[in-house]
Amino acid sequence: MPSYRDFVPRQGFQPTLALSPDARTVAYSSNAGGHFDLWTVPVAGGDPRQLTRLADQAVRQIAWTPDGKSLVFTADRDGDEQYRLYRIGVDDDEPLEISSGSDCQRMLATSPFDADGRLLVYAANDRDATVQDLLIRDLAEDTERRVQPPPGVVFEPVGISPDGRWLLTGGFRSNSQVDAYLIDTQDPALEPMCVTSRYGDGFFEPGPWAGDSSGFYLRTDLWGEYTSAAFYRLGSGSLEVVARQDWDVEHIDSAGDTVAWSVNEDGFSVLHARCGERISSLPMLPRGVIAALAVAVGADPVVVLLDSATRPTELAVLDARHGFRYLTDARPPVLSVVEPVEPEPVVYPASAGRSVHALMYRPDSQGPCPVVLSIHGGPEAQERPMYLRSGLYQHLLSQGIAVFAPNIAGSTGYGATHQKLIYRNWGGFDLDDLDHAVRYLQADSGIDSDRIAAMGGSYGGFAALSCLARLPYQWAAGVSLCGPTNLVTLARACPPTWKHFVATVLGDPDTDAEYLTQRSPITYADAITAPLFVLQGARDPRVPRAEADQLVTRLREHGVSVRYEIFQDEGHGFTNRENELRAYEEIADFLCGHLR
């Protein structure tokens, strides 16, 4: 019988890629060498080339210089999310650090250079740990100009218009409250102007510039429950519909007069493109999820990172000559002898007349089988048909264990109302949806209702612990990876630039302490009796180690079986490939031991 490691992909990817200015080479971040390093591969196909060898760092963002002779990237150390900036020539042996000062959260603009490659745009909280400023760096003169955001707004920069006049940035107050700001680079004061406030308080996430600098593309919920693609025209300030339907537009990229976008249709990505006023006919994508997207002029080529339930994330290209083809092959050999399982989309009833979309993975085995209730992170994220947790789902299925993965209240992909149910309501509607998920599983004749485990990472870890602590079922086991346990201490320890966001989405730890305590798993720890596996990164800046420590100590004092694994050189998740594989291997052994 195959082991967990037999299902592990040959490599993993960060959700970032960059197409060279001549559209001949793709740059990406892969852990094929053990850590997330910078790699390139020809669009025409060929051998990948590793540009960096970072012993304890992970490449997070990538961009080409306009001349195509070098790249810039951000990297953090051991998952600490303190990103530094580097530059490396395509023929250089070592990267050169171009950031200065102490560690902070530096973020490259989506398109960080002006047309000449002289100006580099990024964001950083170096001046004030609680504020993310924009910085425009003149690489020739080694000088910087700074733009400060309005109070309570976090800047995430997009880039300078092709004509060099305007700097575009998003201003985030929460995941559903985003505005577009423009800064006139010829204005000595560099005063940011919010150009979408006239349309109300909503979601206006700016995207790429049009090639003629007439405006920029953006995603917005202006026209209903779902996120549409729009074009903001500078001359009139008008918003023009590019794509609008009853599903979310998820990615947008442009080049010249060409724009490409993907739509999340019940979890699957559908790709579209337009050249000028003409809709482009694109080759059909395999059914899966686009994690990153880059387009060349004429949509020839379009490059994507594509993930699916039955094939791990791959770098792939669509072009006029060859259609669709993969540039990488991360499939483990076991998939040639074991048929991977496609999930079945299901909908189950919830409270107040609502319904919840979910994915059911059923093993090919006889009789009622045990099941893992797998809860995604976020909470504003979505369970989608992907090769998740480096093959863990498919391994569990090979062991006769089903996986049920719901998109409970707070999930994206099913409208703004469903997403916002989580706001200042963690452990409310979401936990009720999980209660209904268990009832749905108990009514399924193919599921053994006496063998149900709960598993999740980050917010999903919080939700899994809430299930074990607050729902009246005899759980077989639980797994929490970097999961919050005490919402008061979590809110107080959040990254400095997240303070306003956390108060909006979770609650204020000072004024809402009573409510946050009531919703915290630690408050109900004495009700947890199921065997529990807790995994935690010691350098996690989002969910500090103290969150796990306090719960593990409390449970062990009451004689609960708790396995606790601390990864000293990891943050929120994994950047070291061996750590990741060891963690999921141990999770697989733990779940199989308690469910089979």
Coordinates of C-alpha atoms in Angstrom, one line a residue:
M1 CA 0.0 0.0 0.0
P2 CA 1.5 3.4 -0.9
S3 CA 2.7 5.7 1.8
Y4 CA 2.0 9.4 2.2
R5 CA 5.3 10.3 0.6
D6 CA 4.4 8.4 -2.5
F7 CA 1.7 11.0 -3.2
V8 CA 4.0 14.0 -2.7
P9 CA 4.5 16.2 -5.8
R10 CA 8.0 16.6 -7.2
Q11 CA 7.9 20.3 -6.4
G12 CA 5.6 23.0 -5.0
F13 CA 5.1 26.6 -6.1
Q14 CA 4.5 29.9 -4.5
P15 CA 1.4 31.7 -6.1
T16 CA 3.6 34.1 -8.2
L17 CA 4.9 34.1 -11.7
A18 CA 6.3 36.7 -14.1
L19 CA 6.5 36.7 -17.9
S20 CA 9.6 38.3 -19.4
P21 CA 9.1 41.5 -21.5
D22 CA 9.8 39.5 -24.7
A23 CA 7.3 36.8 -23.6
R24 CA 9.9 34.1 -24.1
T25 CA 10.7 33.2 -20.4
V26 CA 8.7 32.6 -17.3
A27 CA 10.1 33.2 -13.8
Y28 CA 8.5 31.4 -10.8
S29 CA 9.2 30.3 -7.2
S30 CA 9.6 26.5 -6.7
N31 CA 10.8 24.4 -3.8
A32 CA 12.3 21.7 -6.2
G33 CA 15.6 22.3 -4.5
G34 CA 14.3 22.1 -0.9
H35 CA 13.4 25.8 -0.5
F36 CA 11.4 28.3 -2.5
D37 CA 14.0 29.6 -4.9
L38 CA 13.8 31.7 -8.1
W39 CA 13.6 29.7 -11.3
T40 CA 13.1 30.4 -15.0
V41 CA 11.9 28.2 -17.9
P42 CA 11.5 29.0 -21.6
V43 CA 7.9 29.4 -22.7
A44 CA 8.7 27.2 -25.7
G45 CA 9.6 24.5 -23.3
G46 CA 13.0 23.2 -22.1
D47 CA 15.0 22.7 -18.9
P48 CA 14.2 24.9 -16.0
R49 CA 17.1 27.0 -14.6
Q50 CA 17.6 27.7 -10.9
L51 CA 18.8 31.3 -10.3
T52 CA 19.0 31.4 -6.5
R53 CA 20.0 29.0 -3.8
L54 CA 18.6 30.5 -0.6
A55 CA 19.4 28.3 2.4
D56 CA 16.8 29.6 4.8
Q57 CA 14.8 32.1 2.7
A58 CA 11.7 31.8 0.5
V59 CA 11.1 33.8 -2.7
R60 CA 7.6 35.3 -2.5
Q61 CA 7.2 38.0 -5.3
I62 CA 8.9 38.3 -8.6
A63 CA 9.1 40.9 -11.4
W64 CA 11.3 41.4 -14.5
T65 CA 13.1 44.6 -15.2
P66 CA 11.8 46.3 -18.3
D67 CA 15.0 45.4 -20.3
G68 CA 14.5 41.7 -19.5
K69 CA 18.1 41.4 -18.2
S70 CA 17.4 40.9 -14.5
L71 CA 14.7 40.3 -12.0
V72 CA 13.7 41.7 -8.6
F73 CA 12.1 39.6 -5.9
T74 CA 11.1 39.6 -2.2
A75 CA 12.2 36.9 0.3
D76 CA 11.7 36.3 3.9
R77 CA 13.6 34.2 6.4
D78 CA 12.1 31.0 8.0
G79 CA 8.6 32.2 7.3
D80 CA 8.9 35.4 9.4
E81 CA 7.2 37.5 6.7
Q82 CA 9.9 40.2 7.1
Y83 CA 10.5 40.6 3.4
R84 CA 13.7 42.1 1.9
L85 CA 14.3 43.2 -1.7
Y86 CA 16.8 41.6 -4.0
R87 CA 17.9 41.9 -7.6
I88 CA 19.6 39.3 -9.8
G89 CA 20.7 39.3 -13.4
V90 CA 19.8 36.4 -15.5
D91 CA 23.5 35.5 -15.8
D92 CA 24.5 36.5 -12.2
D93 CA 25.7 33.9 -9.7
E94 CA 24.3 35.7 -6.6
P95 CA 21.4 38.1 -5.9
L96 CA 22.2 41.6 -4.7
E97 CA 20.1 43.0 -1.8
I98 CA 18.6 46.4 -2.8
S99 CA 16.6 47.1 0.4
S100 CA 18.2 48.9 3.3
G101 CA 17.3 49.4 6.9
S102 CA 15.9 47.0 9.5
D103 CA 13.6 44.1 8.8
C104 CA 10.0 45.0 7.9
Q105 CA 7.2 43.9 5.6
R106 CA 8.2 45.1 2.2
M107 CA 5.8 44.4 -0.7
L108 CA 6.6 44.8 -4.4
A109 CA 4.1 46.5 -6.6
T110 CA 2.4 44.2 -9.0
S111 CA 4.3 46.0 -11.8
P112 CA 7.1 47.7 -9.8
F113 CA 9.0 49.5 -12.5
D114 CA 8.4 52.5 -14.7
A115 CA 8.9 52.1 -18.4
D116 CA 12.6 53.0 -18.2
G117 CA 13.3 50.7 -15.2
R118 CA 14.7 53.6 -13.2
L119 CA 11.9 53.8 -10.6
L120 CA 11.0 50.9 -8.4
V121 CA 7.7 51.0 -6.4
Y122 CA 7.1 49.0 -3.2
A123 CA 5.4 49.3 0.1
A124 CA 6.9 49.0 3.6
N125 CA 6.1 49.6 7.2
D126 CA 9.7 50.8 8.0
R127 CA 8.6 54.2 9.2
D128 CA 5.8 53.1 11.5
A129 CA 5.3 49.4 12.2
T130 CA 1.5 49.9 12.1
V131 CA 1.5 51.8 8.7
Q132 CA 2.3 50.5 5.3
D133 CA 3.7 53.4 3.2
L134 CA 4.4 53.5 -0.5
L135 CA 8.0 54.1 -1.6
I136 CA 9.2 55.2 -5.0
R137 CA 12.9 54.5 -5.3
D138 CA 15.1 56.1 -7.9
L139 CA 17.6 53.3 -8.6
A140 CA 20.0 55.6 -10.4
E141 CA 20.2 58.2 -7.7
D142 CA 19.6 55.8 -4.8
T143 CA 16.9 58.1 -3.4
E144 CA 13.3 57.5 -2.2
R145 CA 10.0 59.4 -2.1
R146 CA 7.3 58.3 0.3
V147 CA 3.5 58.3 0.2
Q148 CA 1.7 57.8 3.5
P149 CA -1.8 56.2 3.5
P150 CA -4.9 57.7 5.1
P151 CA -5.6 56.5 8.7
G152 CA -6.8 52.9 8.8
V153 CA -5.8 52.2 5.2
V154 CA -3.1 49.7 4.2
F155 CA -1.5 50.4 0.8
E156 CA -0.9 47.5 -1.6
P157 CA 0.8 49.0 -4.7
V158 CA 0.0 48.1 -8.3
G159 CA 2.4 50.3 -10.3
I160 CA 3.2 53.3 -12.5
S161 CA 1.2 54.0 -15.6
P162 CA 3.0 53.3 -18.9
D163 CA 3.3 57.1 -19.6
G164 CA 5.0 57.5 -16.2
R165 CA 2.4 60.0 -14.8
W166 CA 0.3 58.1 -12.3
L167 CA 1.1 55.7 -9.5
L168 CA -1.8 53.3 -8.7
T169 CA -2.4 51.5 -5.4
G170 CA -5.1 49.7 -3.6
G171 CA -6.1 50.9 -0.1
F172 CA -7.4 48.0 2.1
R173 CA -9.5 48.4 5.2
S174 CA -10.7 44.8 5.0
N175 CA -11.0 42.1 2.4
S176 CA -14.3 43.5 1.3
Q177 CA -13.5 47.2 1.7
V178 CA -10.9 48.3 -0.8
D179 CA -10.5 51.5 -2.8
A180 CA -8.3 52.5 -5.7
Y181 CA -5.9 55.5 -5.1
L182 CA -3.9 57.5 -7.7
I183 CA -0.8 59.5 -6.9
D184 CA 0.4 62.1 -9.4
T185 CA 4.1 61.5 -9.7
Q186 CA 4.6 65.1 -10.9
D187 CA 3.0 66.4 -7.6
P188 CA 5.8 67.3 -5.2
A189 CA 3.4 66.5 -2.3
L190 CA 2.5 63.1 -3.7
E191 CA -1.0 63.3 -2.3
P192 CA -3.0 60.1 -2.7
M193 CA -6.4 60.6 -4.3
C194 CA -9.2 58.0 -3.7
V195 CA -10.8 57.7 -7.1
T196 CA -13.5 55.1 -6.3
S197 CA -15.1 56.6 -3.2
R198 CA -17.7 58.2 -5.4
Y199 CA -19.1 54.7 -5.9
G200 CA -19.7 54.0 -2.3
D201 CA -18.1 51.9 0.4
G202 CA -17.3 48.6 -1.3
F203 CA -14.7 46.4 -3.0
F204 CA -12.7 48.2 -5.8
E205 CA -9.4 46.3 -6.0
P206 CA -7.2 47.9 -8.7
G207 CA -5.4 45.8 -11.2
P208 CA -3.2 46.4 -14.3
W209 CA -2.9 49.5 -16.4
A210 CA -4.1 49.7 -20.0
G211 CA -1.2 49.9 -22.4
D212 CA -2.1 53.4 -23.5
S213 CA -2.4 54.7 -19.9
S214 CA -6.1 55.6 -20.5
G215 CA -7.1 53.8 -17.3
F216 CA -6.8 50.6 -15.3
Y217 CA -8.6 47.4 -14.8
L218 CA -10.1 46.4 -11.4
R219 CA -12.3 43.9 -9.6
T220 CA -15.4 45.3 -7.9
D221 CA -18.7 44.2 -6.2
L222 CA -20.4 47.4 -7.4
W223 CA -23.0 45.6 -9.4
G224 CA -24.1 42.8 -7.1
E225 CA -23.1 39.9 -4.9
Y226 CA -20.3 38.7 -7.1
T227 CA -17.0 40.3 -8.1
S228 CA -16.9 41.7 -11.6
A229 CA -14.1 42.9 -13.8
A230 CA -14.3 46.6 -14.7
F231 CA -12.2 49.4 -16.4
Y232 CA -11.7 52.7 -14.7
R233 CA -11.3 55.5 -17.4
L234 CA -9.0 58.3 -16.2
G235 CA -10.6 61.0 -18.4
S236 CA -14.1 60.6 -17.1
G237 CA -13.7 58.7 -13.9
S238 CA -16.3 56.2 -15.2
L239 CA -16.4 52.4 -14.5
E240 CA -17.1 50.3 -17.5
V241 CA -18.1 46.6 -17.3
V242 CA -15.5 44.1 -18.7
A243 CA -17.0 40.9 -17.3
R244 CA -20.0 40.5 -15.1
Q245 CA -21.8 37.2 -14.2
D246 CA -23.0 35.2 -11.2
W247 CA -19.5 34.1 -10.3
D248 CA -16.4 35.9 -9.1
V249 CA -13.7 37.3 -11.4
E250 CA -10.5 36.2 -9.6
H251 CA -7.4 37.2 -11.6
I252 CA -6.8 40.0 -14.1
D253 CA -3.6 40.7 -16.2
S254 CA -3.0 42.9 -19.2
A255 CA -0.4 43.7 -21.9
G256 CA -0.8 46.4 -24.5
D257 CA -4.4 46.3 -25.7
T258 CA -4.9 42.7 -24.3
V259 CA -6.6 41.8 -21.1
A260 CA -7.1 38.3 -19.6
W261 CA -9.1 37.3 -16.6
S262 CA -10.3 34.1 -14.9
V263 CA -13.7 33.4 -13.4
N264 CA -14.3 31.2 -10.4
E265 CA -17.2 29.0 -11.5
D266 CA -18.2 26.9 -8.4
G267 CA -14.5 26.4 -7.6
F268 CA -13.2 25.8 -11.1
S269 CA -11.3 28.5 -13.0
V270 CA -12.5 29.5 -16.5
L271 CA -10.1 31.7 -18.5
H272 CA -11.1 34.6 -20.8
A273 CA -9.2 37.2 -22.9
R274 CA -9.9 40.2 -25.0
C275 CA -7.7 42.0 -27.5
G276 CA -9.0 45.5 -28.1
E277 CA -12.7 45.0 -28.7
R278 CA -12.3 41.4 -29.9
I279 CA -12.9 38.4 -27.6
S280 CA -10.0 36.0 -28.0
S281 CA -10.6 32.3 -28.5
L282 CA -8.4 30.4 -26.0
P283 CA -7.6 26.7 -25.9
M284 CA -9.6 24.8 -23.3
L285 CA -8.0 24.5 -19.9
P286 CA -8.1 21.3 -17.9
R287 CA -10.6 21.5 -15.0
G288 CA -8.7 23.1 -12.2
V289 CA -7.8 26.3 -10.3
I290 CA -5.6 29.1 -11.6
A291 CA -3.3 30.3 -8.8
A292 CA -1.5 32.9 -10.9
L293 CA -1.8 34.4 -14.4
A294 CA 0.3 36.4 -16.9
V295 CA -0.6 37.4 -20.4
A296 CA 1.4 38.7 -23.4
V297 CA 0.1 41.0 -26.2
G298 CA -2.5 39.2 -28.3
A299 CA -3.0 36.6 -25.5
D300 CA -0.1 34.8 -27.2
P301 CA 1.0 33.3 -24.8
V302 CA -1.0 33.2 -21.6
V303 CA 0.9 31.5 -18.7
V304 CA -0.8 30.1 -15.6
L305 CA -0.1 28.2 -12.5
L306 CA -2.8 25.5 -12.6
D307 CA -3.8 23.2 -9.8
S308 CA -6.4 20.4 -9.8
A309 CA -7.6 17.7 -7.5
T310 CA -5.9 14.9 -9.5
R311 CA -2.8 16.7 -10.6
P312 CA -0.5 19.0 -8.5
T313 CA 0.1 22.6 -9.3
E314 CA 2.0 23.0 -12.6
L315 CA 3.3 25.8 -14.7
A316 CA 1.4 25.8 -18.0
V317 CA 1.1 27.9 -21.2
L318 CA -1.6 28.5 -23.8
D319 CA -0.4 29.8 -27.2
A320 CA -1.7 30.1 -30.7
R321 CA 0.7 27.5 -32.1
H322 CA 0.6 24.7 -29.6
G323 CA -2.7 25.2 -27.7
F324 CA -2.4 24.2 -24.0
R325 CA 0.7 22.4 -22.6
Y326 CA 2.4 21.9 -19.3
L327 CA 5.9 23.4 -18.8
T328 CA 6.5 21.3 -15.7
D329 CA 5.6 17.9 -14.4
A330 CA 5.3 17.7 -10.7
R331 CA 3.2 14.5 -10.7
P332 CA 4.5 11.8 -8.3
P333 CA 5.0 8.3 -9.9
V334 CA 2.2 6.8 -7.8
L335 CA -0.5 8.6 -9.9
S336 CA 0.4 6.3 -12.8
V337 CA -0.8 3.3 -10.8
V338 CA -3.3 4.8 -8.4
E339 CA -6.4 6.5 -9.8
P340 CA -6.7 9.9 -8.0
V341 CA -10.2 10.8 -6.8
E342 CA -12.2 13.7 -8.2
P343 CA -14.4 15.5 -5.7
E344 CA -18.1 15.5 -6.0
P345 CA -19.6 19.0 -5.5
V346 CA -22.5 18.9 -3.1
V347 CA -24.9 21.3 -1.4
Y348 CA -26.3 20.8 2.1
P349 CA -28.9 22.7 4.0
A350 CA -27.9 25.1 6.8
S351 CA -29.8 27.4 9.2
A352 CA -32.1 30.3 8.2
G353 CA -32.8 28.8 4.8
R354 CA -29.2 29.0 3.7
S355 CA -27.2 26.3 1.9
V356 CA -23.5 25.5 1.9
H357 CA -21.5 24.3 -1.0
A358 CA -18.9 21.5 -0.3
L359 CA -16.6 19.0 -1.9
M360 CA -16.9 15.3 -1.1
Y361 CA -14.0 13.0 -1.8
R362 CA -15.0 9.4 -1.5
P363 CA -12.5 6.5 -1.4
D364 CA -13.0 3.5 -3.7
S365 CA -13.7 1.1 -0.8
Q366 CA -16.5 -1.1 0.5
G367 CA -18.8 -0.3 3.4
P368 CA -19.2 2.9 5.5
C369 CA -15.9 4.8 5.7
P370 CA -14.4 7.2 8.2
V371 CA -14.2 10.9 7.1
V372 CA -12.1 13.9 7.8
L373 CA -14.0 17.2 8.0
S374 CA -11.4 19.5 6.4
I375 CA -11.8 23.3 7.0
H376 CA -10.0 25.8 4.9
G377 CA -8.1 28.8 6.2
G378 CA -8.8 32.5 5.7
P379 CA -11.5 32.6 6.8
E380 CA -12.2 34.6 3.6
A381 CA -10.9 31.8 1.3
Q382 CA -12.5 28.9 -0.5
E383 CA -12.2 25.1 -0.6
R384 CA -11.5 24.4 -4.2
P385 CA -10.7 21.2 -6.2
M386 CA -7.0 21.2 -5.8
Y387 CA -4.2 18.7 -5.0
L388 CA -4.2 19.9 -1.4
R389 CA -1.6 19.7 1.4
S390 CA 1.0 18.1 -0.9
G391 CA -1.0 15.0 -1.6
L392 CA -2.5 14.5 1.8
Y393 CA -6.1 14.2 0.6
Q394 CA -5.3 11.6 -2.1
H395 CA -3.2 9.6 0.4
L396 CA -6.1 9.5 2.9
L397 CA -8.4 8.4 0.1
S398 CA -6.0 5.6 -0.7
Q399 CA -6.3 4.5 2.9
G400 CA -10.1 4.3 2.7
I401 CA -10.7 7.7 4.5
A402 CA -13.2 10.2 2.9
V403 CA -12.6 13.9 3.0
F404 CA -15.5 16.4 3.3
A405 CA -14.5 20.0 2.7
P406 CA -17.3 22.7 3.1
N407 CA -17.4 26.3 2.2
I408 CA -19.0 27.5 5.4
A409 CA -20.0 31.1 6.3
G410 CA -17.1 33.4 5.6
S411 CA -16.0 31.6 2.5
T412 CA -15.5 33.4 -0.8
G413 CA -16.8 32.4 -4.1
Y414 CA -20.5 32.3 -3.2
G415 CA -21.4 36.0 -2.9
A416 CA -20.6 38.9 -0.7
T417 CA -23.4 38.2 1.8
H418 CA -22.1 34.7 2.5
Q419 CA -18.5 36.0 2.8
K420 CA -19.4 38.8 5.3
L421 CA -21.3 36.5 7.7
I422 CA -17.9 35.8 9.4
Y423 CA -17.3 39.5 10.2
R424 CA -17.1 39.9 13.9
N425 CA -18.8 36.6 14.2
W426 CA -16.1 33.9 14.3
G427 CA -17.5 30.8 15.9
G428 CA -21.1 31.9 15.0
F429 CA -22.6 31.1 11.6
D430 CA -19.5 29.3 10.6
L431 CA -19.7 26.8 13.5
D432 CA -23.4 26.4 12.9
D433 CA -22.6 25.5 9.3
L434 CA -20.1 22.9 10.5
D435 CA -22.7 21.5 12.8
H436 CA -25.0 21.0 9.8
A437 CA -22.0 19.5 7.9
V438 CA -21.8 16.8 10.6
R439 CA -25.5 16.2 10.4
Y440 CA -25.2 15.8 6.6
L441 CA -22.4 13.3 7.1
Q442 CA -24.4 11.3 9.7
A443 CA -27.2 11.0 7.2
D444 CA -24.9 9.6 4.5
S445 CA -25.0 5.8 4.4
G446 CA -21.5 5.7 3.0
I447 CA -20.0 7.4 6.0
D448 CA -19.3 5.9 9.4
S449 CA -20.6 8.6 11.7
D450 CA -18.6 7.1 14.7
R451 CA -15.4 7.9 12.9
I452 CA -15.3 11.7 12.1
A453 CA -12.2 13.8 12.6
A454 CA -11.9 17.6 12.2
M455 CA -8.8 19.2 10.6
G456 CA -7.8 22.7 9.6
G457 CA -4.9 25.2 9.3
S458 CA -4.9 28.8 10.4
Y459 CA -8.5 29.9 10.7
G460 CA -9.4 26.3 9.7
G461 CA -7.4 25.2 12.8
F462 CA -9.6 27.6 15.0
A463 CA -12.7 26.1 13.4
A464 CA -11.5 22.5 13.9
L465 CA -10.8 23.3 17.6
S466 CA -14.2 25.0 17.9
C467 CA -15.8 21.8 16.6
L468 CA -14.0 19.6 19.1
A469 CA -14.8 22.0 22.0
R470 CA -18.3 23.3 21.2
L471 CA -20.2 20.8 19.1
P472 CA -21.9 17.8 20.9
Y473 CA -20.3 14.9 18.9
Q474 CA -17.9 12.1 19.8
W475 CA -15.0 13.2 17.6
A476 CA -12.5 10.5 16.7
A477 CA -9.6 13.0 16.4
G478 CA -8.6 16.6 15.6
V479 CA -5.7 18.3 13.9
S480 CA -4.9 22.0 14.2
L481 CA -2.1 23.6 12.1
C482 CA -1.2 27.1 13.3
G483 CA -4.7 27.5 14.6
P484 CA -5.8 30.3 16.9
T485 CA -7.1 29.3 20.3
N486 CA -7.7 32.6 22.1
L487 CA -9.2 35.3 20.0
V488 CA -8.3 38.0 22.5
T489 CA -4.6 37.2 22.6
L490 CA -4.7 36.6 18.8
A491 CA -6.1 40.1 18.1
R492 CA -3.6 41.7 20.5
A493 CA -0.6 40.0 18.9
C494 CA -1.6 40.5 15.2
P495 CA 1.0 42.0 12.8
P496 CA 1.1 45.8 13.4
T497 CA -0.3 46.7 9.9
W498 CA -3.3 44.4 10.5
K499 CA -4.7 46.2 13.6
H500 CA -7.5 48.0 11.8
F501 CA -8.3 45.0 9.6
V502 CA -8.5 42.7 12.6
A503 CA -10.8 45.1 14.5
T504 CA -13.1 45.1 11.5
V505 CA -13.2 41.4 10.7
L506 CA -12.5 39.8 14.1
G507 CA -13.1 42.4 16.8
D508 CA -11.3 44.8 19.0
P509 CA -9.4 43.0 21.9
D510 CA -10.1 45.8 24.3
T511 CA -13.7 46.7 23.6
D512 CA -14.9 43.2 22.5
A513 CA -12.9 41.1 24.9
E514 CA -16.0 39.4 26.5
Y515 CA -17.4 38.4 23.1
L516 CA -14.0 37.2 21.8
T517 CA -13.5 35.2 24.9
Q518 CA -17.0 33.6 24.5
R519 CA -16.0 32.5 20.9
S520 CA -12.5 31.2 21.8
P521 CA -11.8 27.4 21.8
I522 CA -9.6 27.9 24.9
T523 CA -12.7 28.9 26.9
Y524 CA -14.2 25.4 26.2
A525 CA -11.0 23.5 26.4
D526 CA -12.4 21.2 29.2
A527 CA -14.9 19.9 26.7
I528 CA -12.2 18.6 24.4
T529 CA -11.8 14.8 24.8
A530 CA -10.7 13.6 21.4
P531 CA -7.1 12.9 20.6
L532 CA -5.5 16.1 19.2
F533 CA -2.5 16.8 17.0
V534 CA -1.3 20.5 17.2
L535 CA 1.4 21.8 14.8
Q536 CA 2.9 25.2 15.1
G537 CA 5.6 27.4 13.6
A538 CA 7.8 29.0 16.2
R539 CA 8.3 32.1 14.1
D540 CA 4.6 32.5 13.1
P541 CA 3.9 36.3 13.0
R542 CA 0.1 35.8 12.4
V543 CA -0.8 33.2 14.9
P544 CA 2.0 33.3 17.5
R545 CA 3.2 30.1 19.2
A546 CA 1.6 31.2 22.5
E547 CA -1.8 30.4 20.9
A548 CA -0.9 26.7 20.7
D549 CA 1.1 26.6 23.9
Q550 CA -1.8 27.8 26.1
L551 CA -4.2 25.2 24.7
V552 CA -1.7 22.3 24.8
T553 CA -0.8 23.0 28.4
R554 CA -4.5 23.3 29.4
L555 CA -5.4 20.0 27.8
R556 CA -2.5 18.0 29.1
E557 CA -3.3 19.2 32.6
H558 CA -6.7 17.5 32.1
G559 CA -5.2 14.3 30.8
V560 CA -6.2 14.7 27.1
S561 CA -4.0 13.0 24.6
V562 CA -2.2 15.8 22.7
R563 CA 0.6 15.5 20.3
Y564 CA 2.5 18.8 19.9
E565 CA 5.0 19.5 17.1
I566 CA 6.8 22.8 17.0
F567 CA 8.8 23.8 13.9
Q568 CA 11.5 26.1 15.1
D569 CA 12.4 27.4 11.6
E570 CA 8.9 28.0 10.2
G571 CA 6.3 30.7 10.3
H572 CA 2.6 30.6 9.3
G573 CA 2.8 27.4 7.2
F574 CA 5.9 25.9 5.6
T575 CA 8.8 27.2 3.5
N576 CA 11.2 24.3 4.1
R577 CA 10.1 21.4 2.0
E578 CA 11.3 18.7 4.4
N579 CA 9.4 20.3 7.3
E580 CA 6.3 20.4 5.2
L581 CA 6.5 16.7 4.2
R582 CA 7.3 15.6 7.7
A583 CA 4.3 17.5 9.0
Y584 CA 1.8 16.1 6.6
E585 CA 3.3 12.6 6.9
E586 CA 2.8 12.8 10.7
I587 CA -0.8 14.2 10.2
A588 CA -1.5 11.3 7.8
D589 CA -0.2 8.7 10.3
F590 CA -2.2 10.4 13.2
L591 CA -5.4 10.4 11.3
C592 CA -5.0 6.9 9.9
G593 CA -4.2 5.6 13.4
H594 CA -7.4 7.1 14.8
L595 CA -9.8 6.5 11.9
R596 CA -8.9 3.3 10.2

